[in-house]
């Protein structure tokens, strides 16, 4: 069963269905077609072909479907007989008449007389082949014929010969022959393999491979399943888990999803289906598969041979058998992996308890002798634990955790430390075996959680440690509270973080200087940076005390953290030109002391200050270098690791290098669950919204997270407001901006950009209302706009406590200028001088915003009647927007050019302003190609194809691909030389 029987709809498979429909079209036109459809069991081959046969019936075609069965050579021509019997039983008079005149075919049917001798005799076979060809030709004279032969991997020899015959001789008959087969069943000696290889050399034979679902298709499929069963929709976590285990196989996914809803791990029916393939093997081959299932995802050849215990010749033969049956596949030059992970799960679950323990113990024994091999400790820990060798598993887990940290894999490190801690009380002398104390190992687990970006897990573990700690141990209490405050602040739980950090400081005196007090003070200073001074306690004094104590105690981590905090504080108050050097010194201190978290924060601010001061190239180089280090050390999902990745993307977005930004955002997840993932995902919207791409799926996943994370809401909802405005939806835009502004604290510069977007929405409303004579709506927009502009001005000039802001940053000044200009539009005074000021403010290098500002400047100039100046700005803006691939802006500029008559039709460039590449894409659009097919034809990425299509729609001033194709034909845009 594939996806069809479960969901009742075709998920994905558009290109495959298009290929099948194309074969049907060719057959209907008098050119016979043969299509071989392959794919794993459960991939959805039958459902795909079913979609075609429904289309064929709707078109009035004759459809004959026959099924092979796993009966060997005992029933020749079974699928042909099945197809003819089902067709005649349906009452098709043309088929009945054709069969009556061909006795050799009539006797294949259950009600036939069976006369005529051996169906496999050479003469009879020739007669039968001729009769089939004649029958198909006769039926095809009245209507196209679709003949489907399902499950050809079970076909008998005679059916294979018939398939070969028809594929060779069908030419001008109106026949579409489709065969399906399981590609995972075609081992090297399978009789269908050479048949397929031979047929694919023929000009009229095409192959389609039904590939596994991608993650988004699995999500759509499982959502459809839940809707069909009136169940609650699947969560992102469920979808991710099912997709990983099913590897995109629709049948496996449906079985796993249904079972998971009832608490079952691996459904027995699915396990039986998987194990049936193993049961066909010889005993030595079966032993090899069982041994491989214990190894895990992959196993080295030498190790598998040793564990199986077979002699060399027998092992060679067994491995050859297993590989030929496509149960294991070669993985590199030294090992194997299971072709499907679920097969390994099924085989492993089928092992007897004693057999499983023995095999794990054998692996552990062999791995112990291979100490020093990369990741050997992790494998040794796994097998020893499964073999109930707790002491070996404990020591190996500690070493595996340290190895994972060195390799930049903090999630795995946490798992290993967690296992070791669970075994602490079960082994003798654990401190000696681990080489560390229990507390230190627990803190290692906390650190690994933080590095992986899971601050919640770190907080949970620290709370447990605090509850169990000796209240008399002040240094330990201060250390744990300092760490708890640090991770609480990462989660924006600032009030609790402030209280906990003050508790930590109060537990220790200033003398003697200690790491714990310095760490607590540095954390407290960082929190004050977010919440403002605390009951007369000023941030600089706290940071400077932290630095002094840290230096006296030789503690580089808190010193680096306090230096960064002090630098950010000074930057906002003093416009300190040396603040970049302060961040660089903090980064050097942190990396010298091996403190990656402090380094990440310092590295982010080092790149950020360059960005804020307009040194975009310097910022790009600094961010790129820092991100490389971050990813190499497995810190990409930590708080500041994720922020650094977003900053690197944002710099290239600002520079107008959207191809580079797109390559970076290709690694940003869409199906997100954790806030850190959602933050990174939200940044991808900068380019996607500006290019007019479909953001539906990303928005759906972000909506589930933004209520619990203010940064996700700020980025995502701010950009989705722009997306709504490009589509003329001011209501949705204001819903987003209001929600964000309600959550942002006063005196923060983050609000200025959101306010500018909200004023854009109010201005559009006011302009439309005045044009319609709706005075009330226009006045309402004016009333709403005033307080927004006042807040933007206040936030730009004033800090918490009423102190003047010394440094706003180039981008902050630019957004304030945009807000001023949009506010004037709300008042009905579209002032060119305000838009020119906005243009100048963004000219430090923000390519897209320069183009957007120039669009409004051209509009304002045109409204004042200065058409020549407007035309100049309009043309420049159009060139900039087109170069970026900013389709919504191109569309807006095209509309402005038409309304303001900035370029007459006889001045328009040939081909409606389309570039050579865009004309190539338009030709393919007119042929009905989708973006993936266009990308393949032109050797570009699907995303680039999507951008070209968006630009074409904007330039042609149409809203759909169909309309673009129609306009291209009517205006001769597809002619050579246009």
Short mmCIF file of C-alpha atoms in Angstrom, two decimals, residues 362-670:
data_model
loop_
_atom_site.label_atom_id
_atom_site.label_comp_id
_atom_site.label_asym_id
_atom_site.label_seq_id
_atom_site.Cartn_x
_atom_site.Cartn_y
_atom_site.Cartn_z
CA UNK A 362 31.27 -9.42 20.98
CA UNK A 363 31.27 -5.96 19.41
CA UNK A 364 32.35 -4.39 22.71
CA UNK A 365 35.23 -6.87 23.08
CA UNK A 366 36.49 -6.16 19.57
CA UNK A 367 36.11 -2.40 20.00
CA UNK A 368 38.06 -2.45 23.27
CA UNK A 369 41.02 -3.74 21.29
CA UNK A 370 40.62 -0.83 18.83
CA UNK A 371 41.01 1.97 21.38
CA UNK A 372 42.06 5.28 19.86
CA UNK A 373 39.93 4.90 16.74
CA UNK A 374 37.70 7.91 16.00
CA UNK A 375 34.31 7.53 17.75
CA UNK A 376 35.39 4.17 19.16
CA UNK A 377 34.47 5.33 22.68
CA UNK A 378 30.88 6.10 21.64
CA UNK A 379 30.46 2.69 20.00
CA UNK A 380 32.10 0.94 22.96
CA UNK A 381 29.78 2.75 25.38
CA UNK A 382 26.73 1.74 23.34
CA UNK A 383 27.62 -1.94 23.01
CA UNK A 384 28.86 -2.29 26.58
CA UNK A 385 25.68 -0.77 27.95
CA UNK A 386 23.53 -3.11 25.82
CA UNK A 387 25.69 -6.05 26.97
CA UNK A 388 25.10 -5.03 30.62
CA UNK A 389 28.80 -4.32 31.19
CA UNK A 390 28.15 -1.20 33.28
CA UNK A 391 31.74 -0.39 34.27
CA UNK A 392 33.01 -0.38 30.68
CA UNK A 393 29.91 1.50 29.51
CA UNK A 394 30.39 4.12 32.24
CA UNK A 395 34.04 4.89 31.51
CA UNK A 396 33.45 4.81 27.74
CA UNK A 397 30.46 7.17 28.05
CA UNK A 398 32.56 9.77 29.86
CA UNK A 399 35.30 9.53 27.23
CA UNK A 400 32.71 9.59 24.42
CA UNK A 401 31.22 12.79 25.86
CA UNK A 402 34.62 14.47 25.91
CA UNK A 403 35.34 13.22 22.39
CA UNK A 404 31.99 14.56 21.16
CA UNK A 405 32.76 17.99 22.63
CA UNK A 406 36.14 18.02 20.91
CA UNK A 407 34.41 17.13 17.63
CA UNK A 408 31.85 19.91 18.02
CA UNK A 409 28.85 17.66 18.78
CA UNK A 410 27.31 19.05 22.01
CA UNK A 411 23.99 17.17 21.67
CA UNK A 412 25.82 13.85 21.54
CA UNK A 413 28.11 14.95 24.37
CA UNK A 414 25.10 15.59 26.59
CA UNK A 415 23.67 12.14 25.82
CA UNK A 416 26.95 10.45 26.77
CA UNK A 417 27.32 12.45 29.98
CA UNK A 418 23.69 11.72 30.85
CA UNK A 419 24.24 7.98 30.43
CA UNK A 420 27.38 8.10 32.56
CA UNK A 421 25.51 9.94 35.32
CA UNK A 422 22.74 7.35 35.22
CA UNK A 423 25.37 4.65 35.85
CA UNK A 424 27.28 6.55 38.56
CA UNK A 425 25.77 4.59 41.48
CA UNK A 426 25.98 1.27 39.63
CA UNK A 427 29.78 1.03 39.28
CA UNK A 428 32.56 0.70 41.83
CA UNK A 429 34.77 3.75 42.46
CA UNK A 430 33.13 5.92 39.78
CA UNK A 431 35.42 8.91 40.36
CA UNK A 432 38.46 6.82 39.49
CA UNK A 433 36.76 5.32 36.42
CA UNK A 434 35.55 8.72 35.20
CA UNK A 435 38.61 10.71 36.17
CA UNK A 436 36.34 13.43 37.56
CA UNK A 437 33.81 14.14 40.28
CA UNK A 438 30.08 13.67 40.00
CA UNK A 439 29.52 17.42 40.28
CA UNK A 440 32.00 18.22 37.56
CA UNK A 441 30.38 15.62 35.26
CA UNK A 442 26.98 17.16 35.96
CA UNK A 443 28.32 20.60 35.08
CA UNK A 444 29.83 19.13 31.90
CA UNK A 445 26.31 17.98 30.99
CA UNK A 446 24.96 21.48 31.68
CA UNK A 447 27.65 23.01 29.46
CA UNK A 448 26.86 20.59 26.64
CA UNK A 449 23.16 21.51 26.88
CA UNK A 450 23.98 25.19 26.61
CA UNK A 451 26.29 24.69 23.66
CA UNK A 452 23.61 22.76 21.81
CA UNK A 453 21.18 25.66 22.24
CA UNK A 454 18.95 23.86 24.75
CA UNK A 455 18.95 26.40 27.57
CA UNK A 456 15.77 24.87 29.03
CA UNK A 457 17.50 21.55 29.58
CA UNK A 458 20.43 23.34 31.22
CA UNK A 459 18.04 25.22 33.53
CA UNK A 460 16.25 22.00 34.51
CA UNK A 461 19.49 20.24 35.41
CA UNK A 462 20.82 23.24 37.37
CA UNK A 463 17.60 23.45 39.38
CA UNK A 464 17.98 19.78 40.32
CA UNK A 465 21.61 20.36 41.30
CA UNK A 466 20.65 23.32 43.48
CA UNK A 467 17.95 21.32 45.24
CA UNK A 468 20.48 18.60 46.10
CA UNK A 469 23.43 20.87 46.94
CA UNK A 470 24.74 21.38 50.46
CA UNK A 471 23.44 24.80 51.62
CA UNK A 472 26.65 25.30 53.59
CA UNK A 473 28.80 25.14 50.46
CA UNK A 474 28.69 28.80 49.48
CA UNK A 475 31.04 28.56 46.52
CA UNK A 476 29.05 25.70 45.00
CA UNK A 477 25.78 27.53 45.63
CA UNK A 478 27.11 30.69 43.97
CA UNK A 479 28.44 28.73 40.99
CA UNK A 480 25.14 26.94 40.42
CA UNK A 481 23.11 30.13 40.83
CA UNK A 482 25.40 32.02 38.47
CA UNK A 483 24.93 29.35 35.82
CA UNK A 484 21.16 29.25 36.40
CA UNK A 485 20.92 33.04 36.03
CA UNK A 486 22.97 32.85 32.82
CA UNK A 487 20.64 30.34 31.14
CA UNK A 488 17.49 32.00 32.51
CA UNK A 489 18.58 35.22 30.81
CA UNK A 490 19.06 33.31 27.57
CA UNK A 491 15.41 32.32 27.89
CA UNK A 492 14.37 35.97 28.56
CA UNK A 493 13.30 35.10 32.12
CA UNK A 494 15.01 38.30 33.19
CA UNK A 495 13.31 39.03 36.53
CA UNK A 496 14.15 35.60 37.92
CA UNK A 497 17.62 35.74 36.37
CA UNK A 498 18.30 39.06 38.09
CA UNK A 499 17.14 37.76 41.47
CA UNK A 500 19.14 34.53 41.20
CA UNK A 501 22.31 36.36 40.14
CA UNK A 502 22.03 38.72 43.15
CA UNK A 503 21.64 35.70 45.42
CA UNK A 504 24.85 34.28 43.95
CA UNK A 505 26.75 37.52 44.54
CA UNK A 506 25.52 37.81 48.12
CA UNK A 507 26.76 34.30 48.98
CA UNK A 508 30.47 35.21 48.61
CA UNK A 509 32.60 38.09 49.91
CA UNK A 510 34.70 40.24 47.60
CA UNK A 511 37.82 39.02 49.35
CA UNK A 512 39.31 36.59 48.63
CA UNK A 513 38.58 36.98 44.88
CA UNK A 514 36.96 33.87 43.43
CA UNK A 515 35.88 32.64 40.02
CA UNK A 516 32.36 32.08 41.36
CA UNK A 517 31.82 35.68 42.48
CA UNK A 518 33.35 37.07 39.27
CA UNK A 519 31.05 34.80 37.21
CA UNK A 520 27.97 35.87 39.21
CA UNK A 521 28.87 39.56 38.84
CA UNK A 522 29.47 39.21 35.07
CA UNK A 523 26.10 37.48 34.68
CA UNK A 524 24.37 40.16 36.76
CA UNK A 525 25.95 42.91 34.63
CA UNK A 526 24.74 41.21 31.46
CA UNK A 527 21.21 41.08 32.86
CA UNK A 528 21.33 44.75 33.84
CA UNK A 529 22.19 45.51 30.21
CA UNK A 530 18.72 44.21 29.32
CA UNK A 531 16.66 45.50 32.24
CA UNK A 532 18.47 48.70 33.28
CA UNK A 533 20.07 49.65 36.57
CA UNK A 534 18.76 47.82 39.63
CA UNK A 535 17.83 49.82 42.77
CA UNK A 536 20.68 52.23 42.42
CA UNK A 537 23.18 49.61 41.28
CA UNK A 538 24.82 50.89 38.08
CA UNK A 539 25.93 48.50 35.40
CA UNK A 540 29.46 49.93 34.86
CA UNK A 541 30.32 49.47 38.54
CA UNK A 542 29.14 45.84 38.48
CA UNK A 543 31.05 45.07 35.27
CA UNK A 544 34.24 46.72 36.49
CA UNK A 545 34.09 44.81 39.79
CA UNK A 546 33.60 41.57 37.83
CA UNK A 547 36.66 42.39 35.69
CA UNK A 548 38.83 43.23 38.71
CA UNK A 549 37.88 40.08 40.64
CA UNK A 550 38.24 37.91 37.55
CA UNK A 551 41.75 39.20 36.89
CA UNK A 552 42.74 38.68 40.52
CA UNK A 553 41.35 35.12 40.43
CA UNK A 554 42.81 34.35 36.99
CA UNK A 555 39.31 33.72 35.60
CA UNK A 556 39.24 34.61 31.90
CA UNK A 557 35.63 33.59 31.22
CA UNK A 558 33.88 36.13 33.51
CA UNK A 559 36.41 38.82 32.54
CA UNK A 560 35.61 38.34 28.84
CA UNK A 561 31.87 38.36 29.52
CA UNK A 562 32.07 41.55 31.58
CA UNK A 563 34.22 43.26 28.95
CA UNK A 564 31.58 42.58 26.29
CA UNK A 565 28.81 43.86 28.55
CA UNK A 566 30.79 46.99 29.34
CA UNK A 567 31.47 47.56 25.64
CA UNK A 568 27.79 47.31 24.68
CA UNK A 569 26.88 49.65 27.56
CA UNK A 570 29.47 52.25 26.56
CA UNK A 571 28.47 52.06 22.92
CA UNK A 572 24.91 53.12 23.70
CA UNK A 573 25.98 56.02 25.93
CA UNK A 574 29.32 57.31 24.76
CA UNK A 575 29.61 56.52 21.03
CA UNK A 576 32.98 55.03 21.98
CA UNK A 577 35.08 54.57 18.79
CA UNK A 578 37.30 52.04 20.58
CA UNK A 579 34.48 49.71 21.52
CA UNK A 580 35.39 47.30 18.70
CA UNK A 581 38.82 46.82 20.22
CA UNK A 582 37.14 45.99 23.54
CA UNK A 583 35.14 43.21 21.90
CA UNK A 584 38.25 41.91 20.14
CA UNK A 585 40.13 41.79 23.47
CA UNK A 586 37.24 39.92 25.08
CA UNK A 587 37.22 37.39 22.23
CA UNK A 588 40.97 36.78 22.58
CA UNK A 589 40.61 36.31 26.35
CA UNK A 590 37.73 33.87 25.96
CA UNK A 591 39.36 31.72 23.31
CA UNK A 592 42.62 31.68 25.26
CA UNK A 593 40.74 30.33 28.28
CA UNK A 594 38.80 27.81 26.20
CA UNK A 595 35.46 29.46 26.98
CA UNK A 596 33.49 29.17 23.76
CA UNK A 597 30.28 30.72 25.08
CA UNK A 598 32.01 33.98 26.07
CA UNK A 599 33.92 33.94 22.78
CA UNK A 600 30.70 33.57 20.80
CA UNK A 601 29.18 36.60 22.47
CA UNK A 602 32.33 38.68 21.94
CA UNK A 603 32.68 37.52 18.31
CA UNK A 604 29.08 38.44 17.58
CA UNK A 605 29.47 41.97 18.93
CA UNK A 606 32.82 42.38 17.16
CA UNK A 607 31.12 41.74 13.80
CA UNK A 608 27.95 43.55 14.80
CA UNK A 609 29.70 46.81 15.67
CA UNK A 610 31.35 46.84 12.23
CA UNK A 611 27.93 46.26 10.67
CA UNK A 612 26.31 49.05 12.70
CA UNK A 613 29.05 51.50 11.71
CA UNK A 614 28.59 50.76 8.01
CA UNK A 615 31.72 48.69 7.43
CA UNK A 616 29.75 45.97 5.67
CA UNK A 617 32.71 44.26 4.02
CA UNK A 618 34.62 44.17 7.30
CA UNK A 619 31.53 42.86 9.07
CA UNK A 620 31.07 40.15 6.41
CA UNK A 621 34.67 38.97 6.80
CA UNK A 622 34.48 38.99 10.60
CA UNK A 623 31.14 37.15 10.68
CA UNK A 624 32.28 34.55 8.12
CA UNK A 625 35.43 33.77 10.11
CA UNK A 626 33.45 33.49 13.35
CA UNK A 627 30.75 31.29 11.82
CA UNK A 628 33.37 28.90 10.42
CA UNK A 629 34.84 28.50 13.90
CA UNK A 630 31.35 28.17 15.40
CA UNK A 631 30.27 25.38 13.07
CA UNK A 632 33.61 23.58 13.36
CA UNK A 633 33.12 23.39 17.12
CA UNK A 634 29.48 22.31 17.04
CA UNK A 635 28.17 25.62 18.40
CA UNK A 636 25.86 26.51 15.52
CA UNK A 637 22.72 26.01 17.61
CA UNK A 638 23.91 27.70 20.79
CA UNK A 639 22.33 31.09 21.50
CA UNK A 640 25.09 33.29 20.09
CA UNK A 641 26.14 30.65 17.55
CA UNK A 642 22.71 30.91 15.98
CA UNK A 643 22.83 34.71 16.26
CA UNK A 644 26.17 34.81 14.46
CA UNK A 645 24.80 32.70 11.61
CA UNK A 646 21.84 35.07 11.32
CA UNK A 647 24.14 38.09 11.36
CA UNK A 648 26.25 36.68 8.52
CA UNK A 649 23.07 36.15 6.49
CA UNK A 650 21.80 39.64 7.33
CA UNK A 651 25.05 41.28 6.22
CA UNK A 652 24.86 39.68 2.77
CA UNK A 653 21.15 40.53 2.55
CA UNK A 654 22.02 44.16 3.31
CA UNK A 655 24.85 44.19 0.77
CA UNK A 656 22.44 42.98 -1.90
CA UNK A 657 24.31 39.70 -2.34
CA UNK A 658 21.12 37.69 -2.19
CA UNK A 659 22.61 34.65 -3.91
CA UNK A 660 25.10 34.31 -1.04
CA UNK A 661 22.35 35.01 1.47
CA UNK A 662 20.24 32.33 -0.22
CA UNK A 663 23.04 29.79 0.05
CA UNK A 664 23.34 30.55 3.75
CA UNK A 665 19.58 30.36 4.36
CA UNK A 666 19.38 27.05 2.51
CA UNK A 667 20.65 25.55 5.78
CA UNK A 668 18.00 27.38 7.82
CA UNK A 669 15.29 24.91 8.84
CA UNK A 670 11.63 25.29 7.89
#
